[in-house]
CSV table of C-alpha atoms and ligand atoms in Angstrom, one decimal:
chain,number,residue,atom,x,y,z
A,874,UNK,CA,109.6,-60.0,148.5
A,875,UNK,CA,106.2,-62.0,149.6
A,876,UNK,CA,104.3,-61.0,145.9
A,877,UNK,CA,100.2,-61.6,145.8
A,878,UNK,CA,98.2,-61.7,142.7
A,879,UNK,CA,94.2,-61.2,141.9
A,880,UNK,CA,93.4,-61.9,138.7
A,881,UNK,CA,90.4,-61.8,136.5
A,882,UNK,CA,87.4,-60.4,139.4
A,883,UNK,CA,84.6,-59.3,137.2
A,884,UNK,CA,84.7,-55.5,138.0
A,885,UNK,CA,87.3,-53.1,140.3
A,886,UNK,CA,86.1,-50.2,141.8
A,887,UNK,CA,88.8,-47.7,140.9
A,888,UNK,CA,89.3,-44.5,140.7
A,889,UNK,CA,89.6,-42.9,137.8
A,890,UNK,CA,92.2,-40.6,138.9
A,891,UNK,CA,94.5,-39.6,141.9
A,892,UNK,CA,92.2,-40.5,145.3
A,893,UNK,CA,91.2,-36.9,146.7
A,894,UNK,CA,89.4,-35.6,144.5
A,895,UNK,CA,86.5,-38.3,145.0
A,896,UNK,CA,86.8,-37.4,148.5
A,897,UNK,CA,83.2,-35.2,147.6
A,898,UNK,CA,80.5,-37.8,147.3
A,899,UNK,CA,78.8,-35.6,143.9
A,900,UNK,CA,81.7,-37.4,142.1
A,901,UNK,CA,80.9,-41.1,143.3
A,902,UNK,CA,79.2,-41.5,140.0
A,903,UNK,CA,82.8,-41.2,138.2
A,904,UNK,CA,84.0,-43.6,140.1
A,905,UNK,CA,84.9,-47.6,137.2
A,906,UNK,CA,84.1,-50.6,137.7
A,907,UNK,CA,85.7,-52.2,135.4
A,908,UNK,CA,87.4,-56.7,135.0
A,909,UNK,CA,90.5,-57.2,135.6
A,910,UNK,CA,93.2,-58.1,137.9
A,911,UNK,CA,95.7,-56.5,141.1
A,912,UNK,CA,99.6,-57.2,141.4
A,913,UNK,CA,100.8,-57.0,145.3
A,914,UNK,CA,104.3,-56.6,146.6
A,915,UNK,CA,105.5,-56.6,150.2
A,916,UNK,CA,101.9,-55.0,151.1
A,917,UNK,CA,101.3,-52.7,148.7
A,918,UNK,CA,99.2,-53.2,145.5
A,919,UNK,CA,102.0,-53.0,142.7
A,920,UNK,CA,100.0,-52.7,139.6
A,921,UNK,CA,96.4,-53.0,138.2
A,922,UNK,CA,97.3,-56.0,135.8
A,923,UNK,CA,98.5,-59.5,137.1
A,924,UNK,CA,101.6,-61.8,138.3
A,925,UNK,CA,101.8,-64.7,136.9
A,926,UNK,CA,105.2,-65.8,138.9
A,927,UNK,CA,103.1,-64.6,142.4
A,928,UNK,CA,103.9,-66.9,145.5
A,929,UNK,CA,100.3,-66.7,146.2
A,930,UNK,CA,98.1,-66.3,143.1
A,931,UNK,CA,94.0,-66.0,143.7
A,932,UNK,CA,91.5,-66.7,141.2
A,933,UNK,CA,88.9,-63.5,141.5
A,934,UNK,CA,86.3,-64.5,138.5
A,935,UNK,CA,83.0,-64.3,139.0
A,936,UNK,CA,84.2,-61.6,142.4
A,937,UNK,CA,84.3,-57.9,143.1
A,938,UNK,CA,87.7,-56.5,143.8
A,939,UNK,CA,87.0,-53.9,146.4
A,940,UNK,CA,89.5,-51.7,149.2
A,941,UNK,CA,88.7,-52.9,152.1
A,942,UNK,CA,86.2,-51.6,154.3
A,943,UNK,CA,87.3,-48.8,157.7
A,944,UNK,CA,85.1,-48.7,160.1
A,945,UNK,CA,85.3,-45.7,161.5
A,946,UNK,CA,83.3,-45.3,164.3
A,947,UNK,CA,82.6,-48.1,166.4
A,948,UNK,CA,82.2,-48.2,170.4
A,949,UNK,CA,85.2,-51.5,171.0
A,950,UNK,CA,86.1,-52.1,173.6
A,951,UNK,CA,83.3,-52.2,175.4
A,952,UNK,CA,81.8,-55.1,178.0
A,953,UNK,CA,78.2,-57.2,177.9
A,954,UNK,CA,75.2,-56.1,175.6
A,955,UNK,CA,71.6,-54.4,176.5
A,956,UNK,CA,69.1,-56.7,174.3
A,957,UNK,CA,66.5,-56.2,177.5
A,958,UNK,CA,67.2,-52.5,176.0
A,959,UNK,CA,66.1,-52.9,172.8
A,960,UNK,CA,62.5,-54.5,173.5
A,961,UNK,CA,61.8,-51.5,176.0
A,962,UNK,CA,62.5,-49.3,172.4
A,963,UNK,CA,60.8,-51.6,170.8
A,964,UNK,CA,57.8,-51.3,173.1
A,965,UNK,CA,58.0,-47.8,172.3
A,966,UNK,CA,59.9,-46.3,175.6
A,967,UNK,CA,62.3,-43.9,174.1
A,968,UNK,CA,66.1,-44.3,174.4
A,969,UNK,CA,65.9,-40.3,176.7
A,970,UNK,CA,63.8,-42.4,179.0
A,971,UNK,CA,66.2,-45.3,179.4
A,972,UNK,CA,69.2,-42.9,179.8
A,973,UNK,CA,67.3,-40.6,182.4
A,974,UNK,CA,66.3,-44.5,184.6
A,975,UNK,CA,70.2,-45.9,184.9
A,976,UNK,CA,69.6,-47.3,181.4
A,977,UNK,CA,71.7,-46.3,178.3
A,978,UNK,CA,75.3,-45.8,178.8
A,979,UNK,CA,75.8,-45.8,182.6
A,980,UNK,CA,74.6,-49.8,182.2
A,981,UNK,CA,77.4,-50.4,179.4
A,982,UNK,CA,79.7,-48.5,182.5
A,983,UNK,CA,78.3,-50.6,185.4
A,984,UNK,CA,78.8,-54.1,182.9
A,985,UNK,CA,82.9,-52.7,182.3
A,986,UNK,CA,83.9,-52.4,186.3
A,987,UNK,CA,81.8,-56.1,187.0
A,988,UNK,CA,84.1,-57.6,183.8
A,989,UNK,CA,88.2,-58.1,184.1
A,990,UNK,CA,90.0,-57.3,181.4
A,991,UNK,CA,90.8,-60.2,179.8
A,992,UNK,CA,86.4,-60.4,179.8
A,993,UNK,CA,86.2,-57.2,178.1
A,994,UNK,CA,89.1,-58.3,175.9
A,995,UNK,CA,87.7,-61.3,174.6
A,996,UNK,CA,84.3,-59.7,174.1
A,997,UNK,CA,86.1,-57.2,171.4
A,998,UNK,CA,88.4,-60.1,169.9
A,999,UNK,CA,85.2,-62.0,169.0
A,1000,UNK,CA,83.7,-58.8,168.1
A,1001,UNK,CA,87.0,-58.1,165.3
A,1002,UNK,CA,86.8,-61.4,164.2
A,1003,UNK,CA,83.5,-60.7,162.9
A,1004,UNK,CA,84.3,-57.5,161.7
A,1005,UNK,CA,87.0,-59.0,159.1
A,1006,UNK,CA,84.6,-61.7,158.3
A,1007,UNK,CA,82.9,-58.6,157.1
A,1008,UNK,CA,85.2,-57.1,154.8
A,1009,UNK,CA,86.8,-54.7,158.2
A,1010,UNK,CA,90.1,-54.1,157.8
A,1011,UNK,CA,90.7,-51.0,159.3
A,1012,UNK,CA,88.9,-50.5,162.5
A,1013,UNK,CA,88.0,-46.9,165.0
A,1014,UNK,CA,88.1,-48.0,168.8
A,1015,UNK,CA,86.5,-45.9,171.6
A,1016,UNK,CA,86.8,-44.9,174.9
A,1017,UNK,CA,83.3,-43.8,176.8
A,1018,UNK,CA,81.8,-46.7,178.5
A,1019,UNK,CA,83.5,-46.4,182.2
A,1020,UNK,CA,82.9,-42.7,183.6
A,1021,UNK,CA,85.7,-42.4,186.0
A,1022,UNK,CA,89.2,-41.4,185.2
A,1023,UNK,CA,90.8,-44.6,185.9
A,1024,UNK,CA,88.1,-46.5,184.1
A,1025,UNK,CA,88.0,-44.3,181.3
A,1026,UNK,CA,92.3,-45.3,181.2
A,1027,UNK,CA,92.1,-48.7,181.6
A,1028,UNK,CA,89.1,-48.9,178.3
A,1029,UNK,CA,91.8,-46.7,176.4
A,1030,UNK,CA,94.5,-49.3,178.0
A,1031,UNK,CA,92.2,-52.5,177.0
A,1032,UNK,CA,91.8,-50.7,173.2
A,1033,UNK,CA,95.5,-50.3,172.4
A,1034,UNK,CA,95.8,-53.4,173.6
A,1035,UNK,CA,92.9,-55.1,171.3
A,1036,UNK,CA,95.0,-52.9,168.1
A,1037,UNK,CA,97.6,-55.3,169.0
A,1038,UNK,CA,96.0,-58.6,169.1
A,1039,UNK,CA,93.6,-57.9,166.0
A,1040,UNK,CA,94.6,-58.4,161.9
A,1041,UNK,CA,93.3,-55.2,161.4
A,1042,UNK,CA,94.9,-52.1,161.0
A,1043,UNK,CA,93.2,-49.6,164.4
A,1044,UNK,CA,92.7,-46.0,165.9
A,1045,UNK,CA,92.2,-45.0,169.1
A,1046,UNK,CA,89.6,-41.6,169.9
A,1047,UNK,CA,89.1,-40.9,173.6
A,1048,UNK,CA,85.6,-40.8,173.7
A,1049,UNK,CA,85.6,-38.3,176.9
A,1050,UNK,CA,82.1,-36.5,176.6
A,1051,UNK,CA,80.1,-39.9,176.4
A,1052,UNK,CA,77.8,-40.0,179.8
A,1053,UNK,CA,77.8,-37.4,183.1
A,1054,UNK,CA,78.8,-40.3,185.7
A,1055,UNK,CA,75.5,-40.4,188.5
A,1056,UNK,CA,76.0,-38.4,191.2
A,1057,UNK,CA,78.2,-36.0,189.3
A,1058,UNK,CA,77.5,-33.0,187.4
A,1059,UNK,CA,78.5,-32.5,183.9
A,1060,UNK,CA,81.2,-29.4,184.7
A,1061,UNK,CA,82.4,-31.5,187.1
A,1062,UNK,CA,83.2,-34.4,184.8
A,1063,UNK,CA,84.9,-32.2,182.7
A,1064,UNK,CA,86.7,-30.5,185.3
A,1065,UNK,CA,88.2,-34.3,185.9
A,1066,UNK,CA,88.9,-35.0,182.8
A,1067,UNK,CA,90.9,-31.7,181.9
A,1068,UNK,CA,93.6,-32.6,185.2
A,1069,UNK,CA,93.5,-36.5,183.5
A,1070,UNK,CA,94.1,-35.8,180.3
A,1071,UNK,CA,97.7,-36.1,179.6
A,1072,UNK,CA,97.6,-39.9,181.1
A,1073,UNK,CA,94.1,-40.4,179.1
A,1074,UNK,CA,96.3,-39.5,175.7
A,1075,UNK,CA,99.4,-41.5,177.2
A,1076,UNK,CA,97.2,-44.5,178.2
A,1077,UNK,CA,96.4,-45.2,174.0
A,1078,UNK,CA,97.9,-44.2,171.0
A,1079,UNK,CA,95.4,-41.4,170.9
A,1080,UNK,CA,94.5,-39.5,167.6
A,1081,UNK,CA,90.9,-38.1,168.0
A,1082,UNK,CA,88.9,-36.5,171.4
A,1083,UNK,CA,84.9,-37.3,170.6
A,1084,UNK,CA,82.1,-35.5,172.9
A,1085,UNK,CA,78.3,-36.2,172.9
A,1086,UNK,CA,75.9,-33.4,173.0
A,1087,UNK,CA,72.4,-34.4,173.8
A,1088,UNK,CA,70.2,-33.6,176.7
A,1089,UNK,CA,71.0,-37.1,178.4
A,1090,UNK,CA,74.5,-36.1,177.9
A,1091,UNK,CA,76.8,-33.2,177.0
A,1092,UNK,CA,76.4,-29.4,175.7
A,1093,UNK,CA,77.9,-27.0,173.2
A,1094,UNK,CA,79.7,-25.0,175.5
A,1095,UNK,CA,81.3,-28.8,177.1
A,1096,UNK,CA,81.6,-29.4,172.8
A,1097,UNK,CA,83.7,-26.1,172.7
A,1098,UNK,CA,85.5,-27.6,176.2
A,1099,UNK,CA,87.4,-30.6,174.2
A,1100,UNK,CA,87.5,-29.1,171.3
A,1101,UNK,CA,89.8,-26.7,172.8
A,1102,UNK,CA,91.4,-30.2,174.4
A,1103,UNK,CA,92.2,-31.5,170.9
A,1104,UNK,CA,93.5,-28.1,169.6
A,1105,UNK,CA,95.6,-27.9,171.9
A,1106,UNK,CA,96.7,-31.7,172.2
A,1107,UNK,CA,97.5,-31.8,168.1
A,1108,UNK,CA,95.1,-34.4,168.0
A,1109,UNK,CA,91.4,-34.1,165.2
A,1110,UNK,CA,88.2,-33.8,167.2
A,1111,UNK,CA,85.0,-36.1,166.9
A,1112,UNK,CA,81.7,-35.0,167.8
A,1113,UNK,CA,78.8,-37.5,167.9
A,1114,UNK,CA,75.0,-34.4,167.4
A,1115,UNK,CA,72.2,-34.9,166.4
A,1116,UNK,CA,71.4,-37.8,167.2
A,1117,UNK,CA,68.3,-37.6,169.1
A,1118,UNK,CA,67.1,-34.2,168.9
A,1119,UNK,CA,68.7,-31.1,166.7
A,1120,UNK,CA,70.7,-28.4,169.1
A,1121,UNK,CA,72.4,-26.6,166.1
A,1122,UNK,CA,75.9,-28.0,167.3
A,1123,UNK,CA,76.7,-28.8,163.1
A,1124,UNK,CA,78.2,-25.1,163.3
A,1125,UNK,CA,80.1,-25.0,167.1
A,1126,UNK,CA,81.9,-28.3,165.6
A,1127,UNK,CA,81.9,-26.3,161.9
A,1128,UNK,CA,84.1,-23.3,164.4
A,1129,UNK,CA,85.7,-25.8,166.6
A,1130,UNK,CA,87.7,-27.2,162.9
A,1131,UNK,CA,86.1,-31.3,163.9
A,1132,UNK,CA,87.2,-33.9,161.5
A,1133,UNK,CA,83.5,-35.6,161.4
A,1134,UNK,CA,80.3,-34.8,163.3
A,1135,UNK,CA,78.7,-38.0,163.6
A,1136,UNK,CA,74.5,-39.6,163.5
A,1137,UNK,CA,73.0,-36.3,161.5
A,1138,UNK,CA,69.6,-37.7,162.2
A,1139,UNK,CA,68.6,-34.2,163.0
A,1140,UNK,CA,70.6,-32.7,161.2
A,1141,UNK,CA,69.4,-29.1,160.9
A,1142,UNK,CA,69.4,-27.9,157.1
A,1143,UNK,CA,70.3,-25.4,157.2
A,1144,UNK,CA,74.1,-27.0,158.1
A,1145,UNK,CA,73.4,-29.1,155.3
A,1146,UNK,CA,75.9,-27.0,152.6
A,1147,UNK,CA,78.1,-25.4,155.3
A,1148,UNK,CA,79.2,-28.8,156.4
A,1149,UNK,CA,79.6,-30.0,152.8
A,1150,UNK,CA,80.8,-27.4,152.0
A,1151,UNK,CA,83.9,-27.7,155.3
A,1152,UNK,CA,86.5,-30.4,155.6
A,1153,UNK,CA,85.0,-32.1,157.7
A,1154,UNK,CA,83.7,-35.3,157.0
A,1155,UNK,CA,79.4,-36.3,157.8
A,1156,UNK,CA,79.4,-39.9,159.4
A,1157,UNK,CA,76.2,-41.4,159.1
A,1158,UNK,CA,74.8,-44.7,161.1
A,1159,UNK,CA,72.2,-46.0,159.5
A,1160,UNK,CA,72.4,-49.3,161.8
A,1161,UNK,CA,71.7,-46.5,165.2
A,1162,UNK,CA,68.3,-45.4,163.5
A,1163,UNK,CA,67.2,-47.7,162.2
A,1164,UNK,CA,67.6,-50.0,166.1
A,1165,UNK,CA,66.7,-47.0,168.1
A,1166,UNK,CA,64.0,-45.7,165.2
A,1167,UNK,CA,65.5,-42.7,165.5
A,1168,UNK,CA,65.3,-39.6,162.2
A,1169,UNK,CA,66.5,-40.6,159.0
A,1170,UNK,CA,69.6,-38.4,157.8
A,1171,UNK,CA,69.5,-36.3,155.4
A,1172,UNK,CA,72.4,-38.1,153.3
A,1173,UNK,CA,71.2,-37.8,150.0
A,1174,UNK,CA,71.3,-34.4,150.4
A,1175,UNK,CA,74.6,-33.9,152.4
A,1176,UNK,CA,76.3,-36.4,149.5
A,1177,UNK,CA,74.4,-34.2,146.9
A,1178,UNK,CA,76.0,-31.1,148.0
A,1179,UNK,CA,79.0,-32.9,148.2
A,1180,UNK,CA,80.1,-33.3,151.5
A,1181,UNK,CA,83.2,-35.8,152.8
A,1182,UNK,CA,80.1,-38.7,153.8
A,1183,UNK,CA,80.7,-41.7,155.9
A,1184,UNK,CA,79.0,-44.5,156.7
A,1185,UNK,CA,80.1,-46.8,160.0
A,1186,UNK,CA,78.6,-49.1,162.2
A,1187,UNK,CA,78.7,-47.3,165.3
A,1188,UNK,CA,79.3,-50.5,167.0
A,1189,UNK,CA,77.8,-50.6,170.9
A,1190,UNK,CA,76.4,-52.3,172.6
A,1191,UNK,CA,73.4,-49.1,173.3
A,1192,UNK,CA,71.8,-48.0,169.7
A,1193,UNK,CA,73.9,-50.7,167.3
A,1194,UNK,CA,74.9,-54.3,167.9
A,1195,UNK,CA,76.1,-54.3,164.2
A,1196,UNK,CA,79.3,-55.2,162.8
A,1197,UNK,CA,78.6,-55.6,159.3
A,1198,UNK,CA,80.0,-53.0,156.8
A,1199,UNK,CA,78.2,-55.0,153.9
A,1200,UNK,CA,74.6,-54.6,155.8
A,1201,UNK,CA,74.8,-50.7,156.8
A,1202,UNK,CA,76.0,-50.5,152.8
A,1203,UNK,CA,72.3,-51.8,152.3
A,1204,UNK,CA,70.5,-49.6,154.5
A,1205,UNK,CA,71.8,-46.8,153.2
A,1206,UNK,CA,70.9,-47.8,150.1
A,1207,UNK,CA,67.3,-47.9,151.0
A,1208,UNK,CA,66.7,-45.1,153.8
A,1209,UNK,CA,69.1,-42.6,151.9
A,1210,UNK,CA,68.8,-43.2,148.0
A,1211,UNK,CA,73.1,-43.8,148.0
A,1212,UNK,CA,73.9,-45.9,145.1
A,1213,UNK,CA,76.2,-48.7,145.7
A,1214,UNK,CA,79.5,-46.5,144.1
A,1215,UNK,CA,78.2,-43.8,147.1
A,1216,UNK,CA,77.6,-46.0,149.5
A,1217,UNK,CA,81.8,-47.8,148.9
A,1218,UNK,CA,83.1,-44.3,148.4
A,1219,UNK,CA,81.5,-44.1,152.4
A,1220,UNK,CA,83.5,-47.5,153.5
A,1221,UNK,CA,87.0,-47.5,152.0
A,1222,UNK,CA,88.4,-43.8,150.8
A,1223,UNK,CA,86.6,-41.7,152.9
A,1224,UNK,CA,86.5,-43.5,156.1
A,1225,UNK,CA,90.9,-43.9,155.6
A,1226,UNK,CA,90.9,-39.8,155.5
A,1227,UNK,CA,88.5,-39.3,159.0
A,1228,UNK,CA,90.9,-41.3,160.1
A,1229,UNK,CA,93.7,-39.9,158.7
A,1230,UNK,CA,95.8,-43.3,156.8
A,1231,UNK,CA,95.5,-41.8,153.5
A,1232,UNK,CA,98.0,-45.1,152.8
A,1233,UNK,CA,94.9,-47.6,152.5
A,1234,UNK,CA,91.3,-46.9,150.8
A,1235,UNK,CA,91.5,-47.1,146.7
A,1236,UNK,CA,92.6,-49.8,144.8
A,1237,UNK,CA,95.9,-47.4,142.9
A,1238,UNK,CA,99.2,-48.9,143.0
A,1239,UNK,CA,101.5,-47.4,146.1
A,1240,UNK,CA,98.3,-48.1,148.6
A,1241,UNK,CA,98.1,-50.8,151.0
A,1242,UNK,CA,97.0,-54.1,149.7
A,1243,UNK,CA,93.5,-53.8,151.7
A,1244,UNK,CA,91.7,-56.6,149.8
A,1245,UNK,CA,88.0,-57.2,149.9
A,1246,UNK,CA,86.8,-60.2,147.0
A,1247,UNK,CA,83.1,-60.3,147.1
A,1248,UNK,CA,81.4,-62.9,145.3
A,1249,UNK,CA,79.3,-60.9,142.6
A,1250,UNK,CA,79.0,-57.2,141.5
A,1251,UNK,CA,78.5,-54.2,144.1
A,1252,UNK,CA,75.8,-53.9,143.5
A,1253,UNK,CA,74.3,-57.2,144.9
A,1254,UNK,CA,76.2,-55.8,148.3
A,1255,UNK,CA,72.8,-53.2,148.9
A,1256,UNK,CA,70.9,-56.1,147.0
A,1257,UNK,CA,70.9,-58.6,148.4
A,1258,UNK,CA,70.2,-57.3,152.7
A,1259,UNK,CA,71.8,-58.7,155.6
A,1260,UNK,CA,74.2,-61.7,153.4
A,1261,UNK,CA,77.5,-61.0,153.7
A,1262,UNK,CA,79.3,-61.2,150.3
A,1263,UNK,CA,83.0,-61.2,151.4
A,1264,UNK,CA,84.8,-63.9,150.2
A,1265,UNK,CA,88.1,-63.3,151.3
A,1266,UNK,CA,89.6,-60.8,152.9
A,1267,UNK,CA,93.6,-59.7,152.3
A,1268,UNK,CA,94.9,-57.1,155.5
A,1269,UNK,CA,98.3,-55.7,154.1
A,1270,UNK,CA,99.2,-57.7,151.7
A,1271,UNK,CA,98.4,-61.1,153.3
A,1272,UNK,CA,95.4,-62.8,152.9
A,1273,UNK,CA,93.4,-63.6,157.5
A,1274,UNK,CA,90.2,-64.9,156.2
A,1275,UNK,CA,88.9,-66.8,153.6
A,1276,UNK,CA,85.2,-68.0,153.5
A,1277,UNK,CA,84.5,-71.8,154.1
A,1278,UNK,CA,84.4,-73.5,150.7
A,1279,UNK,CA,86.6,-70.7,148.5
A,1280,UNK,CA,89.9,-72.7,149.5
A,1281,UNK,CA,90.0,-73.1,145.8
A,1282,UNK,CA,90.5,-69.3,145.1
A,1283,UNK,CA,93.6,-69.8,146.1
A,1284,UNK,CA,96.5,-71.2,145.1
A,1285,UNK,CA,100.6,-71.2,146.5
A,1286,UNK,CA,100.6,-70.4,150.3
A,1287,UNK,CA,99.3,-67.3,151.9
A,1288,UNK,CA,100.3,-67.7,155.5
B,1451,NIG,O1,76.5,-43.9,169.3
B,1451,NIG,N1,75.4,-41.8,171.0
B,1451,NIG,C1,76.2,-41.8,172.2
B,1451,NIG,N2,76.5,-43.1,171.9
B,1451,NIG,C2,76.5,-44.0,170.8
B,1451,NIG,C3,75.6,-44.8,172.1
B,1451,NIG,C4,75.5,-44.7,173.5
B,1451,NIG,C5,74.6,-46.7,174.0
B,1451,NIG,O2,73.8,-45.7,174.0
B,1451,NIG,O3,75.5,-47.2,175.1
B,1451,NIG,C6,75.9,-44.6,169.9
B,1451,NIG,O4,74.7,-44.3,170.0
B,1452,FE,FE1,78.6,-44.0,168.2
């Protein structure tokens, strides 16, 4: 039995009662911050107290202890970057114009086709290590950067390979409707996808299908088609919606029983209440909003109305080359007027719920010991914007990262 004890924290982020009551964001204020310790055994949290006999003991004095972050929306693995497009955006060129000119997703698809498997994996591995250093202990991967059936299958296979290699747990989403491949139509591409769906779903442990509804991508009717496949395959439906313009995709997604709607910068005001009342997560991506000069999602209104709010990096080469959830927490505080508790809830319990991982996301006995030591109170994470507060990362009860200089906090073998 491997045992770990985290001792004497300045504050622990605790749920006042068992988890699921706190998915609704209007209850985030009830989360408790209390000093104390945590004991873990065999990869699980076993008690909210210390264990003097534990094999590994971590001195958490001055630190906040929080659940490991769950990044429920990334586009790993992808090939290369698109810094030149960011410069165009800084000069005011809109995303749609860049995409229509052959840039955007099509440009990442060319880079993906030219890269070897090892090159794609090497880049993704390095980004997974970056995620870990910033406290991400579980992350989602997506396909969607290949724009051919063979390429999609390859990207899903690489996502599965990445999941086997990295320290974190991963989930795989097949983003089957991301951009219309050059030279074809949305309908023709979706016909191809439909015919290949069984082999795509077999290329990785796919738990969700995803679609991008936008003028330069797919329509609400296309989303309906993808939603039908998700239902038939027994996987979740997720959708990139209302990012650059309002298409009223949220009522469609809710009708289809989607697990999440992501972006929402242009969410129609009439859609706030139905979304908040539903069992569908509102995924906010303030990194993409900021770098893409997008509008600000009505995240304050969604939270007040009791939506299941999730925050994520959207890590991708086009709209959000950001790997730091601490930075995203800071952007959410500034852009949405969210408290630190609201932002932490959105990257822990709620993000775990979205990925259907009820075994993590909270500091409770019986949950997985995915834990972070932050080097100050949680309020410092949004306040000291751009700084990484993560000092120690524990994944499944094993110490996976210690900030250089902080080794003194550990006593005992931490292998
Ligand atoms: O989440 N919106 C669609 N997909 C990505 C960006 C795609 C790209 O430009 O590479 C997103 O923002
Ligand atoms: Fe995305």
